[in-house]
mmCIF file of C-alpha atoms in Angstrom:
data_model
loop_
_atom_site.group_PDB
_atom_site.id
_atom_site.type_symbol
_atom_site.label_atom_id
_atom_site.label_comp_id
_atom_site.label_asym_id
_atom_site.label_seq_id
_atom_site.Cartn_x
_atom_site.Cartn_y
_atom_site.Cartn_z
ATOM 1 C CA MET A 1 -4.571 43.315 23.070
ATOM 2 C CA ASP A 2 -0.779 42.681 21.197
ATOM 3 C CA ASP A 3 -0.957 43.177 17.895
ATOM 4 C CA SER A 4 0.762 39.738 17.693
ATOM 5 C CA ASP A 5 -2.044 38.021 19.541
ATOM 6 C CA PHE A 6 -4.105 35.549 17.377
ATOM 7 C CA THR A 7 -7.617 36.019 17.526
ATOM 8 C CA ARG A 8 -10.366 33.316 17.562
ATOM 9 C CA THR A 9 -11.157 34.216 13.828
ATOM 10 C CA GLU A 10 -7.649 33.164 13.096
ATOM 11 C CA TYR A 11 -7.995 30.183 14.707
ATOM 12 C CA ASP A 12 -11.031 29.316 13.007
ATOM 13 C CA ALA A 13 -9.657 30.065 9.744
ATOM 14 C CA ARG A 14 -6.640 27.426 10.813
ATOM 15 C CA LEU A 15 -9.114 24.884 11.660
ATOM 16 C CA ALA A 16 -11.324 25.530 8.441
ATOM 17 C CA GLN A 17 -8.208 25.296 6.130
ATOM 18 C CA THR A 18 -6.943 22.187 8.054
ATOM 19 C CA ARG A 19 -10.407 20.562 7.570
ATOM 20 C CA ALA A 20 -10.272 20.976 4.133
ATOM 21 C CA ALA A 21 -6.995 19.857 3.694
ATOM 22 C CA MET A 22 -8.399 16.569 5.434
ATOM 23 C CA ALA A 23 -11.251 16.327 3.434
ATOM 24 C CA LYS A 24 -9.151 16.095 0.219
ATOM 25 C CA ALA A 25 -7.228 13.416 2.099
ATOM 26 C CA GLY A 26 -10.070 11.264 2.632
ATOM 27 C CA LEU A 27 -9.917 11.741 6.542
ATOM 28 C CA ASP A 28 -12.738 11.857 8.849
ATOM 29 C CA SER A 29 -10.463 12.972 11.771
ATOM 30 C CA LEU A 30 -6.814 13.802 12.495
ATOM 31 C CA ILE A 31 -4.467 13.072 15.482
ATOM 32 C CA VAL A 32 -1.749 15.710 15.857
ATOM 33 C CA SER A 33 1.128 15.137 18.036
ATOM 34 C CA ASP A 34 3.559 17.764 16.580
ATOM 35 C CA PRO A 35 3.617 20.421 19.514
ATOM 36 C CA SER A 36 4.212 23.167 16.841
ATOM 37 C CA ASN A 37 1.314 21.689 15.021
ATOM 38 C CA MET A 38 -0.623 21.738 18.507
ATOM 39 C CA ALA A 39 -0.029 25.188 19.295
ATOM 40 C CA TRP A 40 -0.695 26.508 15.736
ATOM 41 C CA LEU A 41 -4.445 25.024 15.771
ATOM 42 C CA THR A 42 -5.080 25.720 19.435
ATOM 43 C CA GLY A 43 -2.772 27.968 21.069
ATOM 44 C CA TYR A 44 -1.210 25.072 23.564
ATOM 45 C CA ASP A 45 2.315 25.996 24.944
ATOM 46 C CA GLY A 46 3.823 23.746 27.118
ATOM 47 C CA TRP A 47 7.178 21.880 27.801
ATOM 48 C CA SER A 48 5.284 18.471 27.746
ATOM 49 C CA PHE A 49 6.110 16.886 24.821
ATOM 50 C CA TYR A 50 8.403 14.408 25.964
ATOM 51 C CA VAL A 51 5.003 12.323 26.776
ATOM 52 C CA HIS A 52 2.112 11.536 24.497
ATOM 53 C CA GLN A 53 0.043 14.148 23.789
ATOM 54 C CA ALA A 54 -2.031 15.406 20.738
ATOM 55 C CA VAL A 55 -4.834 17.654 19.538
ATOM 56 C CA ILE A 56 -7.567 15.921 17.469
ATOM 57 C CA ILE A 57 -9.655 17.279 14.779
ATOM 58 C CA GLY A 58 -13.160 15.559 14.237
ATOM 59 C CA PRO A 59 -15.508 16.013 11.746
ATOM 60 C CA ASP A 60 -17.217 19.089 13.376
ATOM 61 C CA GLY A 61 -16.527 21.204 16.492
ATOM 62 C CA PRO A 62 -13.528 22.542 18.304
ATOM 63 C CA PRO A 63 -10.441 20.574 18.463
ATOM 64 C CA LEU A 64 -9.603 18.290 21.489
ATOM 65 C CA TRP A 65 -6.509 18.572 23.669
ATOM 66 C CA TRP A 66 -5.537 14.988 25.006
ATOM 67 C CA GLY A 67 -2.427 14.443 27.458
ATOM 68 C CA ARG A 68 -1.337 13.680 30.676
ATOM 69 C CA SER A 69 -3.660 14.685 33.162
ATOM 70 C CA MET A 70 -1.263 17.247 35.139
ATOM 71 C CA ASP A 71 -0.713 19.010 31.904
ATOM 72 C CA THR A 72 -4.411 19.968 31.427
ATOM 73 C CA ALA A 73 -3.741 22.853 33.635
ATOM 74 C CA GLY A 74 -1.744 24.422 31.382
ATOM 75 C CA ALA A 75 -3.755 23.406 28.254
ATOM 76 C CA ARG A 76 -6.712 25.185 30.314
ATOM 77 C CA ARG A 77 -4.506 28.235 30.441
ATOM 78 C CA THR A 78 -3.097 28.238 26.970
ATOM 79 C CA VAL A 79 -5.634 26.656 24.714
ATOM 80 C CA TRP A 80 -8.625 28.631 22.884
ATOM 81 C CA MET A 81 -11.100 25.958 23.488
ATOM 82 C CA GLU A 82 -13.513 25.702 26.514
ATOM 83 C CA ALA A 83 -12.538 23.111 29.523
ATOM 84 C CA ASP A 84 -14.842 20.381 27.964
ATOM 85 C CA ARG A 85 -12.636 20.056 25.143
ATOM 86 C CA ILE A 86 -9.313 19.181 27.199
ATOM 87 C CA HIS A 87 -9.200 15.725 28.129
ATOM 88 C CA GLY A 88 -6.135 14.002 30.213
ATOM 89 C CA TYR A 89 -4.964 10.302 31.035
ATOM 90 C CA ASP A 90 -4.044 8.822 34.129
ATOM 91 C CA ASP A 91 -0.406 9.436 35.207
ATOM 92 C CA THR A 92 0.025 5.405 35.711
ATOM 93 C CA TYR A 93 0.267 5.239 31.908
ATOM 94 C CA VAL A 94 3.262 7.496 31.824
ATOM 95 C CA GLN A 95 6.488 5.384 31.077
ATOM 96 C CA ASN A 96 4.690 2.208 32.077
ATOM 97 C CA PRO A 97 5.361 -0.734 29.796
ATOM 98 C CA ALA A 98 2.444 -2.594 31.181
ATOM 99 C CA LYS A 99 -0.104 0.212 29.550
ATOM 100 C CA HIS A 100 0.136 2.757 26.887
ATOM 101 C CA PRO A 101 -1.486 6.233 26.878
ATOM 102 C CA MET A 102 -2.788 5.798 23.501
ATOM 103 C CA GLU A 103 -5.327 3.025 24.775
ATOM 104 C CA THR A 104 -6.993 6.076 26.140
ATOM 105 C CA LEU A 105 -7.276 8.004 23.351
ATOM 106 C CA CYS A 106 -8.821 5.220 21.108
ATOM 107 C CA ALA A 107 -11.280 4.833 24.025
ATOM 108 C CA LEU A 108 -11.923 8.761 23.619
ATOM 109 C CA LEU A 109 -12.501 8.603 20.063
ATOM 110 C CA ALA A 110 -14.798 5.348 20.581
ATOM 111 C CA ASP A 111 -17.131 7.447 22.832
ATOM 112 C CA LEU A 112 -17.109 10.298 20.687
ATOM 113 C CA GLY A 113 -18.093 8.106 17.740
ATOM 114 C CA TRP A 114 -14.702 8.831 15.480
ATOM 115 C CA ALA A 115 -13.182 5.329 15.965
ATOM 116 C CA ALA A 116 -15.162 4.023 12.931
ATOM 117 C CA GLY A 117 -13.549 6.612 10.431
ATOM 118 C CA ARG A 118 -10.556 6.954 8.717
ATOM 119 C CA VAL A 119 -7.917 8.843 11.094
ATOM 120 C CA GLY A 120 -4.618 10.771 10.164
ATOM 121 C CA VAL A 121 -1.739 10.133 12.216
ATOM 122 C CA GLU A 122 1.462 12.099 11.854
ATOM 123 C CA MET A 123 3.779 9.326 11.267
ATOM 124 C CA ASP A 124 6.964 11.061 10.118
ATOM 125 C CA ASN A 125 7.253 12.624 13.248
ATOM 126 C CA TYR A 126 10.152 13.286 16.360
ATOM 127 C CA TYR A 127 6.985 12.670 18.590
ATOM 128 C CA TYR A 128 5.068 10.088 16.867
ATOM 129 C CA SER A 129 6.527 6.584 18.169
ATOM 130 C CA ALA A 130 6.148 3.145 16.419
ATOM 131 C CA LYS A 131 4.695 1.647 19.638
ATOM 132 C CA ALA A 132 1.962 4.753 19.860
ATOM 133 C CA HIS A 133 1.263 3.772 16.328
ATOM 134 C CA ALA A 134 0.783 -0.205 16.830
ATOM 135 C CA VAL A 135 -1.229 0.488 19.632
ATOM 136 C CA LEU A 136 -3.636 3.045 17.748
ATOM 137 C CA ALA A 137 -3.854 0.434 14.920
ATOM 138 C CA GLN A 138 -5.079 -2.254 17.037
ATOM 139 C CA SER A 139 -8.464 0.005 17.157
ATOM 140 C CA LEU A 140 -8.658 2.472 14.126
ATOM 141 C CA ARG A 141 -8.077 2.607 10.631
ATOM 142 C CA LEU A 142 -5.364 5.034 10.306
ATOM 143 C CA SER A 143 -3.779 6.835 7.084
ATOM 144 C CA ASP A 144 -0.443 8.927 6.867
ATOM 145 C CA ALA A 145 -1.285 12.393 7.360
ATOM 146 C CA THR A 146 2.626 13.593 7.764
ATOM 147 C CA GLY A 147 2.883 17.203 6.932
ATOM 148 C CA LEU A 148 -0.738 18.030 6.484
ATOM 149 C CA VAL A 149 -0.780 20.678 9.095
ATOM 150 C CA ASN A 150 2.898 21.670 8.445
ATOM 151 C CA TRP A 151 1.792 22.727 4.810
ATOM 152 C CA GLN A 152 -1.211 24.651 6.284
ATOM 153 C CA ARG A 153 1.261 26.946 7.977
ATOM 154 C CA ALA A 154 3.408 27.706 4.831
ATOM 155 C CA VAL A 155 1.746 31.180 4.433
ATOM 156 C CA LYS A 156 2.072 33.308 7.389
ATOM 157 C CA SER A 157 -0.710 35.600 8.715
ATOM 158 C CA PRO A 158 0.058 39.669 9.541
ATOM 159 C CA ALA A 159 0.140 38.658 13.420
ATOM 160 C CA GLU A 160 2.734 35.916 12.917
ATOM 161 C CA ILE A 161 5.130 38.102 10.876
ATOM 162 C CA THR A 162 4.584 40.696 13.598
ATOM 163 C CA ARG A 163 5.858 37.854 15.927
ATOM 164 C CA LEU A 164 8.761 37.101 13.479
ATOM 165 C CA ARG A 165 10.016 40.926 13.141
ATOM 166 C CA ARG A 166 10.313 40.777 17.169
ATOM 167 C CA ALA A 167 11.827 37.533 16.804
ATOM 168 C CA ALA A 168 14.526 39.312 14.180
ATOM 169 C CA ARG A 169 15.349 42.269 16.603
ATOM 170 C CA ILE A 170 16.109 39.715 18.905
ATOM 171 C CA VAL A 171 18.635 37.698 16.965
ATOM 172 C CA GLU A 172 20.252 40.958 15.710
ATOM 173 C CA ALA A 173 20.476 41.610 19.672
ATOM 174 C CA MET A 174 22.243 38.393 20.205
ATOM 175 C CA HIS A 175 24.633 38.881 17.229
ATOM 176 C CA HIS A 176 25.579 42.613 18.541
ATOM 177 C CA ARG A 177 26.686 40.732 21.771
ATOM 178 C CA ILE A 178 28.500 38.289 20.327
ATOM 179 C CA VAL A 179 30.545 41.176 18.920
ATOM 180 C CA GLU A 180 31.024 43.141 21.707
ATOM 181 C CA VAL A 181 32.155 40.479 23.966
ATOM 182 C CA ALA A 182 34.196 37.466 21.745
ATOM 183 C CA GLU A 183 37.878 37.931 22.256
ATOM 184 C CA PRO A 184 40.606 35.366 21.935
ATOM 185 C CA GLY A 185 41.119 33.728 25.000
ATOM 186 C CA LEU A 186 37.438 33.517 25.931
ATOM 187 C CA ALA A 187 36.061 30.133 26.802
ATOM 188 C CA LYS A 188 33.185 29.269 24.089
ATOM 189 C CA HIS A 189 30.895 28.251 26.947
ATOM 190 C CA LYS A 190 31.235 31.552 28.564
ATOM 191 C CA LEU A 191 30.533 33.155 25.373
ATOM 192 C CA VAL A 192 27.428 30.792 24.728
ATOM 193 C CA ALA A 193 26.087 32.464 28.026
ATOM 194 C CA GLU A 194 26.222 35.857 27.015
ATOM 195 C CA ILE A 195 24.237 34.519 23.770
ATOM 196 C CA LEU A 196 21.252 32.720 26.040
ATOM 197 C CA HIS A 197 21.442 35.401 28.168
ATOM 198 C CA ALA A 198 20.560 38.395 25.054
ATOM 199 C CA GLY A 199 18.395 36.045 23.508
ATOM 200 C CA ALA A 200 16.183 35.489 26.599
ATOM 201 C CA ILE A 201 16.537 39.295 27.423
ATOM 202 C CA GLY A 202 15.036 40.238 24.055
ATOM 203 C CA ALA A 203 14.837 43.370 22.408
ATOM 204 C CA ASP A 204 12.766 46.646 21.910
ATOM 205 C CA GLY A 205 11.053 45.595 24.955
ATOM 206 C CA HIS A 206 9.832 42.262 23.671
ATOM 207 C CA TRP A 207 11.173 39.247 25.720
ATOM 208 C CA GLY A 208 12.862 36.382 24.218
ATOM 209 C CA ASP A 209 11.746 32.711 24.301
ATOM 210 C CA TYR A 210 13.786 29.784 24.255
ATOM 211 C CA PRO A 211 15.289 28.281 20.920
ATOM 212 C CA ALA A 212 14.540 24.911 19.225
ATOM 213 C CA ILE A 213 18.100 24.494 18.590
ATOM 214 C CA VAL A 214 20.623 25.449 20.950
ATOM 215 C CA PRO A 215 23.297 27.705 19.585
ATOM 216 C CA MET A 216 25.676 25.965 17.226
ATOM 217 C CA THR A 217 28.864 27.705 17.674
ATOM 218 C CA PRO A 218 32.178 25.773 16.301
ATOM 219 C CA SER A 219 35.368 27.070 16.029
ATOM 220 C CA GLY A 220 38.400 25.908 13.457
ATOM 221 C CA MET A 221 38.333 22.574 12.422
ATOM 222 C CA ASP A 222 34.978 21.920 14.328
ATOM 223 C CA ALA A 223 33.279 24.657 11.907
ATOM 224 C CA THR A 224 33.722 22.389 8.838
ATOM 225 C CA ALA A 225 30.874 20.538 10.398
ATOM 226 C CA PRO A 226 27.487 22.155 10.345
ATOM 227 C CA HIS A 227 25.955 21.112 13.564
ATOM 228 C CA LEU A 228 28.365 21.104 16.589
ATOM 229 C CA THR A 229 27.618 23.048 19.683
ATOM 230 C CA TRP A 230 29.933 24.464 22.034
ATOM 231 C CA ASP A 231 33.062 23.175 24.518
ATOM 232 C CA ASP A 232 35.048 24.950 27.359
ATOM 233 C CA ARG A 233 38.006 25.502 24.904
ATOM 234 C CA PRO A 234 39.259 29.232 24.319
ATOM 235 C CA MET A 235 38.525 31.263 21.059
ATOM 236 C CA GLN A 236 41.986 31.594 19.000
ATOM 237 C CA ARG A 237 42.985 33.872 16.520
ATOM 238 C CA GLY A 238 43.782 32.364 13.189
ATOM 239 C CA GLU A 239 40.167 30.429 13.029
ATOM 240 C CA ALA A 240 36.654 31.040 11.803
ATOM 241 C CA HIS A 241 33.876 30.976 14.780
ATOM 242 C CA PHE A 242 30.901 30.638 13.059
ATOM 243 C CA PHE A 243 27.394 31.061 14.807
ATOM 244 C CA GLU A 244 24.143 29.686 13.997
ATOM 245 C CA ILE A 245 21.610 30.943 16.450
ATOM 246 C CA ALA A 246 17.752 32.322 16.497
ATOM 247 C CA GLY A 247 15.855 34.856 18.127
ATOM 248 C CA VAL A 248 12.494 33.916 19.157
ATOM 249 C CA TYR A 249 9.445 35.713 20.411
ATOM 250 C CA ARG A 250 6.274 33.554 21.828
ATOM 251 C CA ARG A 251 7.777 30.444 19.831
ATOM 252 C CA TYR A 252 8.375 32.207 16.415
ATOM 253 C CA HIS A 253 12.093 31.558 15.209
ATOM 254 C CA CYS A 254 14.182 34.090 13.342
ATOM 255 C CA PRO A 255 17.521 32.168 12.443
ATOM 256 C CA GLN A 256 20.377 34.104 11.608
ATOM 257 C CA SER A 257 24.270 32.907 10.887
ATOM 258 C CA ARG A 258 27.397 35.234 11.297
ATOM 259 C CA THR A 259 31.181 34.133 10.941
ATOM 260 C CA LEU A 260 33.745 35.877 12.874
ATOM 261 C CA PHE A 261 37.460 36.285 12.835
ATOM 262 C CA PHE A 262 40.082 38.353 14.934
ATOM 263 C CA GLY A 263 42.196 39.972 12.935
ATOM 264 C CA GLU A 264 42.100 39.833 8.755
ATOM 265 C CA PRO A 265 40.380 36.684 7.435
ATOM 266 C CA PRO A 266 42.269 34.360 5.323
ATOM 267 C CA ALA A 267 42.356 35.143 1.821
ATOM 268 C CA THR A 268 40.045 31.997 0.824
ATOM 269 C CA TYR A 269 37.260 33.232 3.305
ATOM 270 C CA ARG A 270 37.372 36.727 1.508
ATOM 271 C CA ARG A 271 36.844 35.108 -1.673
ATOM 272 C CA ALA A 272 34.109 32.580 -0.288
ATOM 273 C CA GLU A 273 32.399 35.830 1.292
ATOM 274 C CA GLU A 274 31.950 37.566 -1.850
ATOM 275 C CA ALA A 275 30.992 34.707 -4.065
ATOM 276 C CA VAL A 276 28.213 34.094 -0.950
ATOM 277 C CA GLN A 277 27.245 37.612 -1.351
ATOM 278 C CA GLU A 278 27.198 37.207 -5.015
ATOM 279 C CA ALA A 279 25.115 34.432 -5.179
ATOM 280 C CA THR A 280 22.984 35.479 -2.537
ATOM 281 C CA SER A 281 21.867 39.146 -4.353
ATOM 282 C CA ALA A 282 21.374 36.535 -7.522
ATOM 283 C CA ALA A 283 19.109 34.481 -5.451
ATOM 284 C CA LEU A 284 16.990 37.141 -4.071
ATOM 285 C CA ALA A 285 16.343 38.897 -6.784
ATOM 286 C CA VAL A 286 14.428 35.942 -8.225
ATOM 287 C CA ALA A 287 12.606 35.469 -5.019
ATOM 288 C CA ARG A 288 8.993 36.732 -5.831
ATOM 289 C CA PRO A 289 5.841 35.664 -6.070
ATOM 290 C CA GLY A 290 5.244 32.639 -8.958
ATOM 291 C CA ALA A 291 8.745 31.639 -8.936
ATOM 292 C CA LEU A 292 9.711 28.088 -7.711
ATOM 293 C CA CYS A 293 11.640 27.149 -4.786
ATOM 294 C CA GLU A 294 14.152 25.373 -6.922
ATOM 295 C CA ASP A 295 14.589 28.449 -9.037
ATOM 296 C CA VAL A 296 15.844 30.338 -6.288
ATOM 297 C CA ALA A 297 18.228 27.429 -5.686
ATOM 298 C CA GLU A 298 19.248 27.401 -8.867
ATOM 299 C CA ALA A 299 20.161 31.109 -9.044
ATOM 300 C CA PHE A 300 22.303 30.909 -6.261
ATOM 301 C CA ASN A 301 24.206 27.805 -6.821
ATOM 302 C CA SER A 302 24.834 28.790 -10.571
ATOM 303 C CA THR A 303 26.460 31.988 -9.445
ATOM 304 C CA LEU A 304 28.393 30.406 -6.911
ATOM 305 C CA ASN A 305 29.551 27.604 -8.983
ATOM 306 C CA ALA A 306 30.954 30.352 -11.317
ATOM 307 C CA ARG A 307 33.005 31.742 -8.525
ATOM 308 C CA GLY A 308 34.784 28.318 -7.674
ATOM 309 C CA PHE A 309 32.610 27.471 -4.940
ATOM 310 C CA HIS A 310 30.406 24.435 -4.647
ATOM 311 C CA LYS A 311 27.439 23.854 -2.123
ATOM 312 C CA ASP A 312 25.227 20.363 -2.034
ATOM 313 C CA SER A 313 22.888 20.604 0.233
ATOM 314 C CA ARG A 314 19.418 23.057 0.240
ATOM 315 C CA VAL A 315 20.141 26.743 0.608
ATOM 316 C CA GLY A 316 16.856 27.638 2.515
ATOM 317 C CA TYR A 317 14.070 26.203 4.537
ATOM 318 C CA SER A 318 10.701 27.526 5.640
ATOM 319 C CA ILE A 319 10.405 29.001 9.362
ATOM 320 C CA GLY A 320 7.954 29.843 11.911
ATOM 321 C CA LEU A 321 6.435 28.174 15.243
ATOM 322 C CA SER A 322 8.555 25.796 16.204
ATOM 323 C CA TYR A 323 9.465 23.262 19.180
ATOM 324 C CA PRO A 324 12.640 21.234 19.835
ATOM 325 C CA PRO A 325 14.400 19.686 18.283
ATOM 326 C CA ASP A 326 13.993 22.003 15.026
ATOM 327 C CA TRP A 327 13.057 25.432 14.063
ATOM 328 C CA GLY A 328 12.076 24.300 10.318
ATOM 329 C CA GLU A 329 8.622 23.643 9.571
ATOM 330 C CA ARG A 330 9.425 20.508 7.153
ATOM 331 C CA THR A 331 7.889 21.635 4.448
ATOM 332 C CA LEU A 332 9.477 24.044 1.485
ATOM 333 C CA SER A 333 13.076 23.600 0.665
ATOM 334 C CA LEU A 334 15.192 25.955 -1.579
ATOM 335 C CA ARG A 335 16.812 23.086 -3.623
ATOM 336 C CA ARG A 336 16.453 21.730 -6.924
ATOM 337 C CA GLY A 337 13.365 19.623 -7.203
ATOM 338 C CA ASP A 338 11.118 21.339 -4.944
ATOM 339 C CA THR A 339 8.682 23.079 -7.649
ATOM 340 C CA THR A 340 6.301 24.749 -4.777
ATOM 341 C CA GLU A 341 5.613 28.224 -5.964
ATOM 342 C CA LEU A 342 6.267 31.211 -3.713
ATOM 343 C CA ARG A 343 3.721 33.104 -2.161
ATOM 344 C CA PRO A 344 3.365 36.354 -0.051
ATOM 345 C CA GLY A 345 3.944 35.713 3.269
ATOM 346 C CA MET A 346 6.245 32.571 3.368
ATOM 347 C CA VAL A 347 9.058 33.072 5.386
ATOM 348 C CA PHE A 348 12.534 31.250 5.002
ATOM 349 C CA HIS A 349 16.102 30.966 6.538
ATOM 350 C CA PHE A 350 17.926 31.509 3.166
ATOM 351 C CA MET A 351 20.884 29.317 4.307
ATOM 352 C CA PRO A 352 23.807 29.503 2.053
ATOM 353 C CA ALA A 353 26.491 27.938 4.248
ATOM 354 C CA LEU A 354 29.915 26.727 3.123
ATOM 355 C CA TRP A 355 32.078 24.116 5.089
ATOM 356 C CA LEU A 356 35.360 24.815 3.624
ATOM 357 C CA ASP A 357 38.951 22.507 4.659
ATOM 358 C CA ASP A 358 39.903 24.365 7.545
ATOM 359 C CA GLY A 359 36.683 25.724 8.804
ATOM 360 C CA GLY A 360 33.219 27.342 7.786
ATOM 361 C CA ILE A 361 31.441 30.549 6.806
ATOM 362 C CA GLU A 362 27.822 31.258 7.340
ATOM 363 C CA ILE A 363 26.301 34.285 6.404
ATOM 364 C CA THR A 364 22.703 33.712 6.178
ATOM 365 C CA GLU A 365 19.143 35.810 6.299
ATOM 366 C CA PRO A 366 15.566 35.308 7.466
ATOM 367 C CA ILE A 367 13.815 36.445 4.362
ATOM 368 C CA LEU A 368 9.726 37.269 3.783
ATOM 369 C CA ILE A 369 8.124 36.646 0.215
ATOM 370 C CA THR A 370 6.144 39.982 -0.183
ATOM 371 C CA ASP A 371 3.851 40.964 -3.003
ATOM 372 C CA SER A 372 6.544 42.308 -5.240
ATOM 373 C CA GLY A 373 9.687 40.495 -4.058
ATOM 374 C CA VAL A 374 11.591 39.641 -0.797
ATOM 375 C CA GLU A 375 12.111 41.624 2.370
ATOM 376 C CA GLN A 376 15.347 40.508 4.737
ATOM 377 C CA LEU A 377 13.784 40.742 8.203
ATOM 378 C CA CYS A 378 17.255 41.493 9.353
ATOM 379 C CA THR A 379 19.371 44.419 9.047
ATOM 380 C CA LEU A 380 22.744 43.131 10.049
ATOM 381 C CA PRO A 381 25.393 43.590 6.837
ATOM 382 C CA GLY A 382 26.065 40.169 4.986
ATOM 383 C CA THR A 383 29.701 40.246 5.674
ATOM 384 C CA LEU A 384 31.987 38.437 7.842
ATOM 385 C CA PHE A 385 32.528 39.715 11.335
ATOM 386 C CA VAL A 386 35.987 40.530 12.008
ATOM 387 C CA LYS A 387 37.366 42.381 15.656
ATOM 388 C CA GLY A 388 40.586 43.355 16.452
#
């Protein structure tokens, strides 16, 4: 068995942990529509989240998988439950304004005797629509359970950390490929093709999965914005080129960003580099069990501000298992006001990106909270990349 495989014992522990959180929230059952949470609970893995699907946790027994009938084959291939826990709805419910798949879910819960209790739903989730909620609300007593499963995922198991370490090797290989092939005049989309190729090939004998976020690779003035992707324009000297990418192994994401210059970077960027390095060292020095998320942010921001730079946004967030459109877990944030206590096994994308008047600088790190401090999962130097 691969040392990153999840055993039935681990899945049972995840289910018990989730049921304890449900009991604390006063829930009798839970409808889980986030595909990351579905995978964490059951192992389900398929590109079927564009239609309605869910994992349902009832008062007892294994979870149920419910979704489009044609996707039951994928469920049988990937979930740990027996076939009698897999339920499909007829294809005539797909994208049909005359009826809705959630009608069949209501009927299923009624057949199981679960319709009379209080049912949790992930209301603030990419995959749960207003129409879905309205249909369920006609038959069920619903409570907002947004984030309930997400928070159970905050501390990673040894098998999960193994997957993240493999993803770290992949993102390093992707960055090495960028430095190897990037040059002035190279069209950006051709460089992105190399990035995607390196990500899929993988590293150290481990294949690469698809990322929840496509490569974000802006240059020049486009790099003053954080979330632009790519076009066909050639790369130029005298511009900052940053690359926010992730290595992915079996859905576990390890994001890391670096910034590239052709020739010596401008003095402003060298000052920003030094400020980010110093502030990062200060932040990671306090990132240990017992510290609060906001303590890490305060250490970073106070040091950065003393060097004459300022960052408005958070400086990190929890990462792990993800599906599009986001590789964050939507729970812990390294920012002022987040008083969550750090625990061993938590993993973050430490994200001290700065956006300047004429570009951006991203030197970010995936980090693991250990028993005694912090471990950087990647070994790339925390510097600007300079070539030619």
